[in-house]
PDB file of C-alpha atoms in Angstrom:
ATOM      1  CA  MET A   1      47.221  69.478-117.532  1.00  0.00           C
ATOM      2  CA  SER A   2      47.073  65.191-117.006  1.00  0.00           C
ATOM      3  CA  TYR A   3      45.097  62.370-117.777  1.00  0.00           C
ATOM      4  CA  PRO A   4      41.138  62.381-116.425  1.00  0.00           C
ATOM      5  CA  GLN A   5      40.316  59.439-113.896  1.00  0.00           C
ATOM      6  CA  GLN A   6      41.207  55.804-114.841  1.00  0.00           C
ATOM      7  CA  VAL A   7      36.437  54.765-116.139  1.00  0.00           C
ATOM      8  CA  TYR A   8      38.103  51.292-117.203  1.00  0.00           C
ATOM      9  CA  THR A   9      39.611  49.309-114.754  1.00  0.00           C
ATOM     10  CA  GLY A  10      40.573  46.060-116.353  1.00  0.00           C
ATOM     11  CA  ALA A  11      43.422  44.404-116.983  1.00  0.00           C
ATOM     12  CA  GLY A  12      42.241  42.656-120.881  1.00  0.00           C
ATOM     13  CA  GLY A  13      40.282  45.367-122.176  1.00  0.00           C
ATOM     14  CA  GLU A  14      36.454  44.497-124.117  1.00  0.00           C
ATOM     15  CA  ILE A  15      34.464  44.869-127.108  1.00  0.00           C
ATOM     16  CA  SER A  16      32.548  47.347-126.568  1.00  0.00           C
ATOM     17  CA  ALA A  17      33.236  49.953-129.651  1.00  0.00           C
ATOM     18  CA  ARG A  18      30.024  50.611-131.806  1.00  0.00           C
ATOM     19  CA  PHE A  19      30.197  51.050-136.034  1.00  0.00           C
ATOM     20  CA  ARG A  20      27.388  53.249-137.612  1.00  0.00           C
ATOM     21  CA  PRO A  21      27.733  52.874-140.884  1.00  0.00           C
ATOM     22  CA  VAL A  22      27.414  55.663-143.633  1.00  0.00           C
ATOM     23  CA  ASP A  23      23.461  54.473-144.469  1.00  0.00           C
ATOM     24  CA  THR A  24      22.149  54.796-140.548  1.00  0.00           C
ATOM     25  CA  PRO A  25      19.122  56.757-141.429  1.00  0.00           C
ATOM     26  CA  PRO A  26      18.869  60.336-139.586  1.00  0.00           C
ATOM     27  CA  GLY A  27      17.700  59.579-136.084  1.00  0.00           C
ATOM     28  CA  VAL A  28      15.270  63.390-136.761  1.00  0.00           C
ATOM     29  CA  GLY A  29      15.049  64.418-140.431  1.00  0.00           C
ATOM     30  CA  THR A  30      11.888  66.064-142.495  1.00  0.00           C
ATOM     31  CA  ALA A  31      10.247  66.210-145.434  1.00  0.00           C
ATOM     32  CA  GLY A  32      12.692  69.709-146.264  1.00  0.00           C
ATOM     33  CA  GLY A  33      15.789  67.576-146.364  1.00  0.00           C
ATOM     34  CA  ASP A  34      17.021  68.575-143.072  1.00  0.00           C
ATOM     35  CA  ALA A  35      18.500  66.192-140.333  1.00  0.00           C
ATOM     36  CA  VAL A  36      20.341  64.482-137.689  1.00  0.00           C
ATOM     37  CA  HIS A  37      22.040  62.099-137.607  1.00  0.00           C
ATOM     38  CA  TYR A  38      22.621  60.774-134.017  1.00  0.00           C
ATOM     39  CA  LEU A  39      26.653  59.356-134.274  1.00  0.00           C
ATOM     40  CA  ALA A  40      27.143  59.261-131.058  1.00  0.00           C
ATOM     41  CA  THR A  41      24.833  59.688-127.870  1.00  0.00           C
ATOM     42  CA  THR A  42      25.693  60.711-124.513  1.00  0.00           C
ATOM     43  CA  THR A  43      23.674  57.109-123.490  1.00  0.00           C
ATOM     44  CA  THR A  44      26.902  55.545-125.726  1.00  0.00           C
ATOM     45  CA  THR A  45      28.607  57.471-124.145  1.00  0.00           C
ATOM     46  CA  ARG A  46      28.323  57.091-121.009  1.00  0.00           C
ATOM     47  CA  GLY A  47      28.100  60.848-120.704  1.00  0.00           C
ATOM     48  CA  GLU A  48      31.115  62.143-121.970  1.00  0.00           C
ATOM     49  CA  PHE A  49      29.642  63.680-125.741  1.00  0.00           C
ATOM     50  CA  GLY A  50      27.287  63.616-127.769  1.00  0.00           C
ATOM     51  CA  LEU A  51      28.139  63.870-131.659  1.00  0.00           C
ATOM     52  CA  TYR A  52      25.491  64.391-134.116  1.00  0.00           C
ATOM     53  CA  ARG A  53      25.896  65.496-138.040  1.00  0.00           C
ATOM     54  CA  VAL A  54      23.477  68.205-138.912  1.00  0.00           C
ATOM     55  CA  GLU A  55      22.640  68.173-142.832  1.00  0.00           C
ATOM     56  CA  MET A  56      21.121  71.521-143.100  1.00  0.00           C
ATOM     57  CA  SER A  57      19.066  72.106-146.340  1.00  0.00           C
ATOM     58  CA  ALA A  58      19.566  75.316-148.543  1.00  0.00           C
ATOM     59  CA  ARG A  59      18.084  78.329-147.433  1.00  0.00           C
ATOM     60  CA  ALA A  60      17.114  75.969-143.933  1.00  0.00           C
ATOM     61  CA  GLY A  61      18.156  79.502-141.294  1.00  0.00           C
ATOM     62  CA  GLY A  62      18.809  78.432-138.042  1.00  0.00           C
ATOM     63  CA  PRO A  63      18.208  79.497-133.907  1.00  0.00           C
ATOM     64  CA  GLY A  64      18.966  82.794-132.884  1.00  0.00           C
ATOM     65  CA  THR A  65      21.495  83.382-130.751  1.00  0.00           C
ATOM     66  CA  HIS A  66      21.560  81.651-127.854  1.00  0.00           C
ATOM     67  CA  PHE A  67      24.305  79.964-124.848  1.00  0.00           C
ATOM     68  CA  HIS A  68      23.794  76.398-122.977  1.00  0.00           C
ATOM     69  CA  LYS A  69      25.341  76.693-119.099  1.00  0.00           C
ATOM     70  CA  THR A  70      26.136  73.598-118.629  1.00  0.00           C
ATOM     71  CA  VAL A  71      27.954  72.470-122.051  1.00  0.00           C
ATOM     72  CA  SER A  72      29.976  73.316-124.432  1.00  0.00           C
ATOM     73  CA  GLU A  73      28.955  73.007-128.185  1.00  0.00           C
ATOM     74  CA  SER A  74      31.482  72.772-131.457  1.00  0.00           C
ATOM     75  CA  PHE A  75      30.943  73.079-134.770  1.00  0.00           C
ATOM     76  CA  PHE A  76      32.627  71.914-137.491  1.00  0.00           C
ATOM     77  CA  ILE A  77      31.984  72.632-141.279  1.00  0.00           C
ATOM     78  CA  LEU A  78      31.738  69.527-143.410  1.00  0.00           C
ATOM     79  CA  ASP A  79      30.292  71.360-146.543  1.00  0.00           C
ATOM     80  CA  GLY A  80      28.532  73.899-148.082  1.00  0.00           C
ATOM     81  CA  THR A  81      28.637  77.246-145.854  1.00  0.00           C
ATOM     82  CA  VAL A  82      26.511  77.579-142.253  1.00  0.00           C
ATOM     83  CA  ARG A  83      26.947  81.815-140.946  1.00  0.00           C
ATOM     84  CA  LEU A  84      28.390  81.218-137.501  1.00  0.00           C
ATOM     85  CA  TYR A  85      27.621  83.683-134.689  1.00  0.00           C
ATOM     86  CA  ASP A  86      30.234  83.673-132.372  1.00  0.00           C
ATOM     87  CA  GLY A  87      29.181  86.000-130.201  1.00  0.00           C
ATOM     88  CA  ALA A  88      30.893  88.883-131.399  1.00  0.00           C
ATOM     89  CA  GLN A  89      30.084  88.248-135.097  1.00  0.00           C
ATOM     90  CA  TRP A  90      29.118  85.984-138.065  1.00  0.00           C
ATOM     91  CA  VAL A  91      31.542  84.428-139.929  1.00  0.00           C
ATOM     92  CA  ASP A  92      30.979  82.572-143.395  1.00  0.00           C
ATOM     93  CA  ALA A  93      32.418  79.060-142.513  1.00  0.00           C
ATOM     94  CA  ARG A  94      33.335  76.312-144.799  1.00  0.00           C
ATOM     95  CA  GLN A  95      34.477  73.330-145.618  1.00  0.00           C
ATOM     96  CA  GLY A  96      37.095  72.609-142.652  1.00  0.00           C
ATOM     97  CA  ASP A  97      35.659  75.289-140.653  1.00  0.00           C
ATOM     98  CA  PHE A  98      35.503  74.705-136.798  1.00  0.00           C
ATOM     99  CA  LEU A  99      33.981  76.673-134.007  1.00  0.00           C
ATOM    100  CA  HIS A 100      34.550  75.850-130.393  1.00  0.00           C
ATOM    101  CA  VAL A 101      32.373  77.646-128.022  1.00  0.00           C
ATOM    102  CA  PRO A 102      32.330  77.072-124.234  1.00  0.00           C
ATOM    103  CA  GLN A 103      29.393  77.246-121.206  1.00  0.00           C
ATOM    104  CA  GLY A 104      28.056  80.486-121.459  1.00  0.00           C
ATOM    105  CA  GLY A 105      29.446  81.829-124.939  1.00  0.00           C
ATOM    106  CA  LEU A 106      27.311  83.397-127.120  1.00  0.00           C
ATOM    107  CA  HIS A 107      25.986  81.435-130.658  1.00  0.00           C
ATOM    108  CA  ALA A 108      23.883  80.313-133.456  1.00  0.00           C
ATOM    109  CA  PHE A 109      24.132  79.445-136.629  1.00  0.00           C
ATOM    110  CA  ARG A 110      22.821  79.194-140.271  1.00  0.00           C
ATOM    111  CA  ASN A 111      22.809  78.560-143.534  1.00  0.00           C
ATOM    112  CA  ASP A 112      21.235  81.145-145.363  1.00  0.00           C
ATOM    113  CA  SER A 113      22.920  80.044-148.951  1.00  0.00           C
ATOM    114  CA  ASP A 114      21.259  78.558-151.994  1.00  0.00           C
ATOM    115  CA  ALA A 115      23.437  75.174-151.231  1.00  0.00           C
ATOM    116  CA  PRO A 116      22.533  72.490-148.990  1.00  0.00           C
ATOM    117  CA  ALA A 117      25.372  72.228-146.224  1.00  0.00           C
ATOM    118  CA  GLN A 118      26.107  69.489-143.539  1.00  0.00           C
ATOM    119  CA  MET A 119      28.216  69.592-140.176  1.00  0.00           C
ATOM    120  CA  LEU A 120      28.909  67.853-137.421  1.00  0.00           C
ATOM    121  CA  LEU A 121      27.564  69.755-133.481  1.00  0.00           C
ATOM    122  CA  LEU A 122      29.870  67.859-130.393  1.00  0.00           C
ATOM    123  CA  PHE A 123      28.378  69.027-126.713  1.00  0.00           C
ATOM    124  CA  THR A 124      30.506  68.525-123.389  1.00  0.00           C
ATOM    125  CA  PRO A 125      29.975  66.891-121.719  1.00  0.00           C
ATOM    126  CA  GLY A 126      27.238  64.563-122.546  1.00  0.00           C
ATOM    127  CA  ALA A 127      23.302  65.877-122.745  1.00  0.00           C
ATOM    128  CA  PRO A 128      20.326  64.108-123.789  1.00  0.00           C
ATOM    129  CA  ARG A 129      20.237  66.560-126.550  1.00  0.00           C
ATOM    130  CA  GLU A 130      18.227  63.578-128.929  1.00  0.00           C
ATOM    131  CA  ALA A 131      15.033  64.393-126.644  1.00  0.00           C
ATOM    132  CA  TYR A 132      15.944  68.458-127.850  1.00  0.00           C
ATOM    133  CA  PHE A 133      16.087  67.737-131.121  1.00  0.00           C
ATOM    134  CA  GLU A 134      13.009  65.347-131.328  1.00  0.00           C
ATOM    135  CA  GLY A 135      10.932  68.098-129.675  1.00  0.00           C
ATOM    136  CA  LEU A 136      11.460  70.866-131.904  1.00  0.00           C
ATOM    137  CA  SER A 137       8.585  70.511-134.120  1.00  0.00           C
ATOM    138  CA  HIS A 138       6.086  70.403-131.603  1.00  0.00           C
ATOM    139  CA  LEU A 139       6.774  74.337-130.288  1.00  0.00           C
ATOM    140  CA  ALA A 140       5.073  75.568-133.442  1.00  0.00           C
ATOM    141  CA  ASP A 141       2.102  74.825-131.955  1.00  0.00           C
ATOM    142  CA  ALA A 142       3.401  75.649-127.766  1.00  0.00           C
ATOM    143  CA  THR A 143       2.177  78.253-125.615  1.00  0.00           C
ATOM    144  CA  ASP A 144       4.895  80.539-124.991  1.00  0.00           C
ATOM    145  CA  GLU A 145       5.004  78.545-120.888  1.00  0.00           C
ATOM    146  CA  GLU A 146       5.765  75.215-122.436  1.00  0.00           C
ATOM    147  CA  ARG A 147       7.747  76.966-125.517  1.00  0.00           C
ATOM    148  CA  ALA A 148       9.918  78.886-122.380  1.00  0.00           C
ATOM    149  CA  ALA A 149       9.919  75.268-120.484  1.00  0.00           C
ATOM    150  CA  PHE A 150      11.441  73.242-123.006  1.00  0.00           C
ATOM    151  CA  PHE A 151      14.237  75.393-123.973  1.00  0.00           C
ATOM    152  CA  ASP A 152      15.224  75.129-119.781  1.00  0.00           C
ATOM    153  CA  GLU A 153      14.378  72.273-120.121  1.00  0.00           C
ATOM    154  CA  HIS A 154      17.391  71.252-122.963  1.00  0.00           C
ATOM    155  CA  ASP A 155      20.068  74.286-121.264  1.00  0.00           C
ATOM    156  CA  SER A 156      19.152  76.161-124.168  1.00  0.00           C
ATOM    157  CA  TYR A 157      18.872  80.561-123.168  1.00  0.00           C
ATOM    158  CA  PHE A 158      17.959  83.019-126.072  1.00  0.00           C
ATOM    159  CA  VAL A 159      18.764  86.000-125.921  1.00  0.00           C
ATOM    160  CA  GLU A 160      16.705  87.577-129.078  1.00  0.00           C
TER     161      GLU A 160
END
C-alpha cells in the first residue's frame, strides 16, 4: 500500500484548515431532538470524505436495511446505545464501538433505547449527503415514485 497521489503541489503549505466550534448549530434538526451536524462535508473536504455527528432522541428508530453502491459508511458511537446491523446480525453498539461498511454492504442502524444516543457517520469518498439529510423530511408526502427517485439519487438502496 502506498500513499495516494499528491494533491497539494506547493512548497510552503497554506492556511486552509477549518475550525468548527462545538456550539455550531446542526445542519438539520427536528423538534424531537434528532439532529445532524455537518462536521466535514464533501465540499469542504474536496470530495475526500463526509463526516457527520448524528444526535438521536430516545426511541428514534432508524432506516431499514440498505446499501450504497458508491460510498462506504462507517459508524463510531459517541454516547448511548445504537443498534447496528452488519448485514448478518444486530448488535447493541456502545460508546467507542465502530462499524465499517464497504460499498455494497448491507447495514442499518436504530436507537431503540429509552435514552438519546450520538454517533459519527463517515462517508468515503465524499458525497452530497446534506441534500439527503435535508430531503428526508419531505418524504412523508412523497409518492412511491418520488421516494424511489430520491433514494436512487442519493445512492440508498433499501432491501426491506
